[in-house]
CSV table of C-alpha atoms in Angstrom, one decimal:
chain,number,residue,atom,x,y,z
L,1,MET,CA,102.4,65.1,41.0
L,2,ILE,CA,106.0,65.2,41.9
L,3,LEU,CA,105.0,64.8,45.5
L,4,VAL,CA,102.5,62.5,45.4
L,5,LEU,CA,105.0,60.1,42.8
L,6,LEU,CA,107.3,60.3,45.3
L,7,LEU,CA,105.2,59.2,48.8
L,8,THR,CA,104.0,56.4,46.8
L,9,GLN,CA,107.3,55.1,45.9
L,10,VAL,CA,108.3,55.4,49.6
L,11,LEU,CA,105.2,53.5,50.2
L,12,LEU,CA,106.3,50.7,48.4
L,13,THR,CA,109.7,50.7,49.3
L,14,CYS,CA,108.8,50.6,53.2
L,15,TYR,CA,105.8,48.5,53.2
L,16,GLY,CA,106.2,46.2,50.0
L,17,ASN,CA,109.2,44.0,51.7
L,18,LEU,CA,108.4,41.1,53.6
L,19,LYS,CA,111.4,41.6,56.0
L,20,PRO,CA,111.4,44.0,58.4
L,21,TYR,CA,113.8,47.7,58.7
L,22,ILE,CA,113.4,51.0,59.6
L,23,CYS,CA,111.9,53.0,57.4
L,24,ASN,CA,113.1,56.7,56.8
L,25,GLY,CA,111.7,58.2,53.6
L,26,GLY,CA,113.2,54.9,51.6
L,27,TRP,CA,116.2,55.3,53.1
L,28,THR,CA,116.4,51.6,55.1
L,29,THR,CA,118.0,50.2,58.1
L,30,TYR,CA,117.7,46.9,58.8
L,31,PRO,CA,117.6,46.7,63.0
L,32,ASP,CA,120.6,44.2,63.0
L,33,ASP,CA,122.4,47.3,60.9
L,34,VAL,CA,122.0,49.7,64.1
L,35,LEU,CA,125.6,49.0,65.6
L,36,VAL,CA,125.1,51.9,68.5
L,37,SER,CA,122.4,53.4,70.7
L,38,PRO,CA,121.3,57.1,70.6
L,39,GLY,CA,122.9,57.5,74.0
L,40,PRO,CA,122.3,59.9,76.6
L,41,CYS,CA,122.0,63.6,75.7
L,42,ASN,CA,123.9,66.7,77.8
L,43,ILE,CA,123.0,69.8,75.2
L,44,GLN,CA,120.5,72.1,75.4
L,45,ILE,CA,117.6,71.6,72.9
L,46,ARG,CA,116.3,74.9,72.0
L,47,ASP,CA,113.0,75.5,69.6
L,48,SER,CA,112.2,78.1,67.1
L,49,THR,CA,111.5,80.9,69.8
L,50,LEU,CA,115.3,81.4,70.3
L,51,SER,CA,115.6,85.0,68.9
L,52,GLN,CA,118.7,86.1,66.8
L,53,ASP,CA,119.8,88.1,70.0
L,54,GLU,CA,119.2,85.2,72.2
L,55,PHE,CA,121.7,83.0,70.0
L,56,LEU,CA,124.5,85.2,69.9
L,57,LYS,CA,124.4,86.1,73.7
L,58,SER,CA,124.3,82.8,74.8
L,59,TYR,CA,125.6,80.3,72.0
L,60,ALA,CA,127.4,81.5,69.1
L,61,TYR,CA,130.7,81.4,70.3
L,62,THR,CA,130.2,79.5,73.2
L,63,GLU,CA,128.5,76.8,73.6
L,64,PRO,CA,127.1,73.9,71.2
L,65,PHE,CA,122.9,73.5,71.1
L,66,ILE,CA,120.4,71.8,69.4
L,67,ILE,CA,117.4,73.6,67.2
L,68,ARG,CA,114.2,71.6,66.5
L,69,ASP,CA,111.8,72.1,64.1
L,70,GLY,CA,114.0,75.7,63.4
L,71,ALA,CA,112.8,75.4,59.6
L,72,ASN,CA,110.5,73.6,57.7
L,73,ASN,CA,112.1,71.7,55.5
L,74,ASP,CA,109.5,68.8,54.6
L,75,LEU,CA,109.8,69.4,50.7
L,76,PHE,CA,113.8,68.9,50.5
L,77,ARG,CA,112.7,65.9,53.1
L,78,ALA,CA,110.9,64.7,50.1
L,79,LEU,CA,112.8,65.3,47.5
L,80,THR,CA,115.7,63.4,49.3
L,81,GLU,CA,113.7,60.2,49.3
L,82,THR,CA,114.7,59.1,46.3
L,83,PHE,CA,118.1,60.8,45.5
L,84,TYR,CA,121.6,59.6,45.7
L,85,MET,CA,124.9,61.5,45.2
L,86,PHE,CA,128.5,60.1,45.6
L,87,GLY,CA,131.3,62.0,45.5
L,88,ASP,CA,132.2,65.8,45.8
L,89,ASN,CA,129.2,68.5,46.3
L,90,ASP,CA,128.9,70.7,42.8
L,91,ASN,CA,126.7,73.6,44.0
L,92,VAL,CA,126.2,74.2,40.3
L,93,GLU,CA,124.8,71.1,39.4
L,94,TRP,CA,122.9,70.3,42.8
L,95,GLY,CA,122.0,73.7,42.3
L,96,ASP,CA,118.3,73.4,42.1
L,97,LEU,CA,118.2,70.9,45.1
L,98,LEU,CA,120.6,72.5,47.9
L,99,ASN,CA,117.9,76.0,46.8
L,100,GLU,CA,114.9,73.7,48.2
L,101,TYR,CA,116.5,73.7,51.7
L,102,ASN,CA,115.8,76.3,54.4
L,103,ILE,CA,119.0,77.0,56.3
L,104,PRO,CA,118.6,77.9,59.8
L,105,SER,CA,117.6,81.6,60.6
L,106,TYR,CA,120.4,82.1,62.8
L,107,ASN,CA,123.6,83.5,61.8
L,108,LEU,CA,127.1,85.4,63.0
L,109,PRO,CA,128.3,89.0,62.2
L,110,ARG,CA,130.5,89.1,59.0
L,111,HIS,CA,129.7,85.5,58.2
L,112,SER,CA,128.0,83.6,54.9
L,113,PRO,CA,126.8,80.3,54.6
L,114,ALA,CA,128.2,77.6,52.5
L,115,LEU,CA,126.2,74.5,52.5
L,116,SER,CA,127.5,70.2,52.5
L,117,PHE,CA,125.6,67.6,51.7
L,118,GLY,CA,126.2,63.8,52.4
L,119,VAL,CA,124.7,60.5,52.2
L,120,ALA,CA,126.3,57.8,54.4
L,121,GLY,CA,125.8,54.4,56.4
L,122,PRO,CA,124.8,52.8,59.7
L,123,GLY,CA,127.7,52.6,61.4
L,124,SER,CA,129.8,55.4,59.6
L,125,GLY,CA,131.1,58.6,60.5
L,126,VAL,CA,133.8,61.2,61.1
L,127,PRO,CA,136.4,61.2,64.0
L,128,PHE,CA,137.3,64.2,66.2
L,129,HIS,CA,138.0,67.7,64.0
L,130,PHE,CA,137.9,71.1,64.4
L,131,HIS,CA,136.9,73.8,61.8
L,132,GLY,CA,135.1,77.1,61.9
L,133,PRO,CA,131.4,77.4,63.5
L,134,GLY,CA,128.1,75.6,61.7
L,135,PHE,CA,124.7,73.7,61.8
L,136,ALA,CA,124.6,70.2,60.9
L,137,GLU,CA,120.8,68.8,60.1
L,138,ALA,CA,119.6,65.1,60.1
L,139,ILE,CA,116.9,64.9,57.0
L,140,HIS,CA,116.4,61.0,57.3
L,141,GLY,CA,118.5,58.9,60.3
L,142,ARG,CA,119.8,59.2,63.7
L,143,LYS,CA,123.1,61.2,64.1
L,144,ARG,CA,125.0,60.9,66.8
L,145,TRP,CA,127.4,63.9,68.4
L,146,PHE,CA,130.9,63.9,70.3
L,147,LEU,CA,131.8,68.0,70.9
L,148,THR,CA,134.7,69.1,73.4
L,149,LYS,CA,135.6,72.4,73.9
L,150,PRO,CA,138.5,74.5,72.0
L,151,ASP,CA,140.9,74.2,74.7
L,152,GLU,CA,140.1,70.1,75.7
L,153,LYS,CA,141.4,67.9,73.0
L,154,PRO,CA,139.9,64.5,73.5
L,155,VAL,CA,142.4,61.8,73.4
L,156,PHE,CA,141.8,59.7,69.8
L,157,HIS,CA,144.0,58.6,67.5
L,158,PRO,CA,143.3,59.9,64.5
L,159,ASN,CA,143.2,56.3,62.2
L,160,LYS,CA,140.2,55.0,64.3
L,161,THR,CA,137.0,55.4,62.7
L,162,THR,CA,134.5,57.3,64.8
L,163,LEU,CA,133.3,53.4,65.6
L,164,GLN,CA,136.2,52.5,66.8
L,165,TRP,CA,136.5,55.1,69.1
L,166,TYR,CA,132.8,54.7,70.9
L,167,LEU,CA,133.4,51.2,71.5
L,168,GLU,CA,137.5,51.3,72.6
L,169,ASP,CA,137.6,54.5,74.3
L,170,TYR,CA,134.5,56.5,74.6
L,171,PRO,CA,133.7,54.4,78.3
L,172,THR,CA,136.7,56.3,79.5
L,173,ILE,CA,137.2,59.5,78.0
L,174,ARG,CA,133.3,60.0,79.0
L,175,LYS,CA,134.6,59.8,82.7
L,176,GLU,CA,137.9,61.9,82.4
L,177,MET,CA,136.9,64.8,80.6
L,178,ASN,CA,133.9,66.8,80.1
L,179,LEU,CA,132.2,65.4,77.2
L,180,TYR,CA,129.0,67.1,75.5
L,181,GLU,CA,127.1,64.5,73.2
L,182,CYS,CA,123.4,64.0,71.9
L,183,THR,CA,122.0,62.1,69.1
L,184,ILE,CA,119.8,64.5,66.2
L,185,ARG,CA,117.1,63.3,64.7
L,186,PRO,CA,114.8,63.6,61.3
L,187,GLY,CA,114.0,67.7,62.2
L,188,GLU,CA,116.7,68.7,64.4
L,189,ALA,CA,120.4,70.5,63.5
L,190,ILE,CA,122.7,70.9,66.3
L,191,TYR,CA,125.0,73.8,66.2
L,192,PHE,CA,129.1,73.6,66.8
L,193,PRO,CA,131.1,77.0,67.7
L,194,ASP,CA,134.0,77.9,66.0
L,195,LYS,CA,136.7,75.5,66.7
L,196,TRP,CA,135.0,73.3,68.8
L,197,TRP,CA,136.0,69.6,68.2
L,198,HIS,CA,133.6,67.0,67.2
L,199,ALA,CA,133.5,64.0,65.9
L,200,THR,CA,130.0,61.9,64.4
L,201,LEU,CA,128.7,58.9,64.2
L,202,ASN,CA,125.4,57.4,62.4
L,203,LEU,CA,122.8,55.2,63.7
L,204,ASP,CA,121.1,54.3,60.8
L,205,THR,CA,121.3,55.1,56.8
L,206,SER,CA,121.4,59.0,57.1
L,207,VAL,CA,120.8,62.2,54.9
L,208,PHE,CA,122.3,65.1,56.2
L,209,ILE,CA,123.2,68.7,55.2
L,210,SER,CA,125.8,71.8,57.1
L,211,THR,CA,125.7,75.3,57.1
L,212,PHE,CA,129.2,76.6,57.3
L,213,LEU,CA,129.6,80.0,58.3
L,214,SER,CA,132.8,81.2,57.0
L,215,PRO,CA,133.8,85.0,57.5
């Protein structure tokens, strides 16, 4: 019954408006708000046939990759169609929602998963930074990723947004260094190894969740 009500609301939201827009489960993006194209993708895309052993051997410590349809999160996606959150994550208060999320099936020895959930508008993003390893999945909307190896720090100004960096610096930087990049879409997750530099840029109104692997 709940899913029927959710789908009814989404249909009314997506098709009950005369002004055209991109509909992602009720999280709307008007075409004029899409400031950046998806761009190229030079990161390997895998599916659920990737084994845990191959993950550890080929990616876990050395290489980012994108997993497509690694877990079924249709229920979690439906639950976030009418959801809005502002502020820090409270894993107790939002526990019922987060418990419906199926985390990626790959893990690192002596590491535990910690979830972070977010909502953002088109053109927003996080400038280059690094931290421990993990996965980030797009629930609604598209998110463009830029990564470099730990010993290849990208040129960026800490006070510039990712959009500013993309418009002003990206055309030169992509020619001068080994830049990994790809846009992930709903149902896809990217893996980033430990201490890899990365920046993100939301192309649409986006709902996303990250699984940080903490020692």
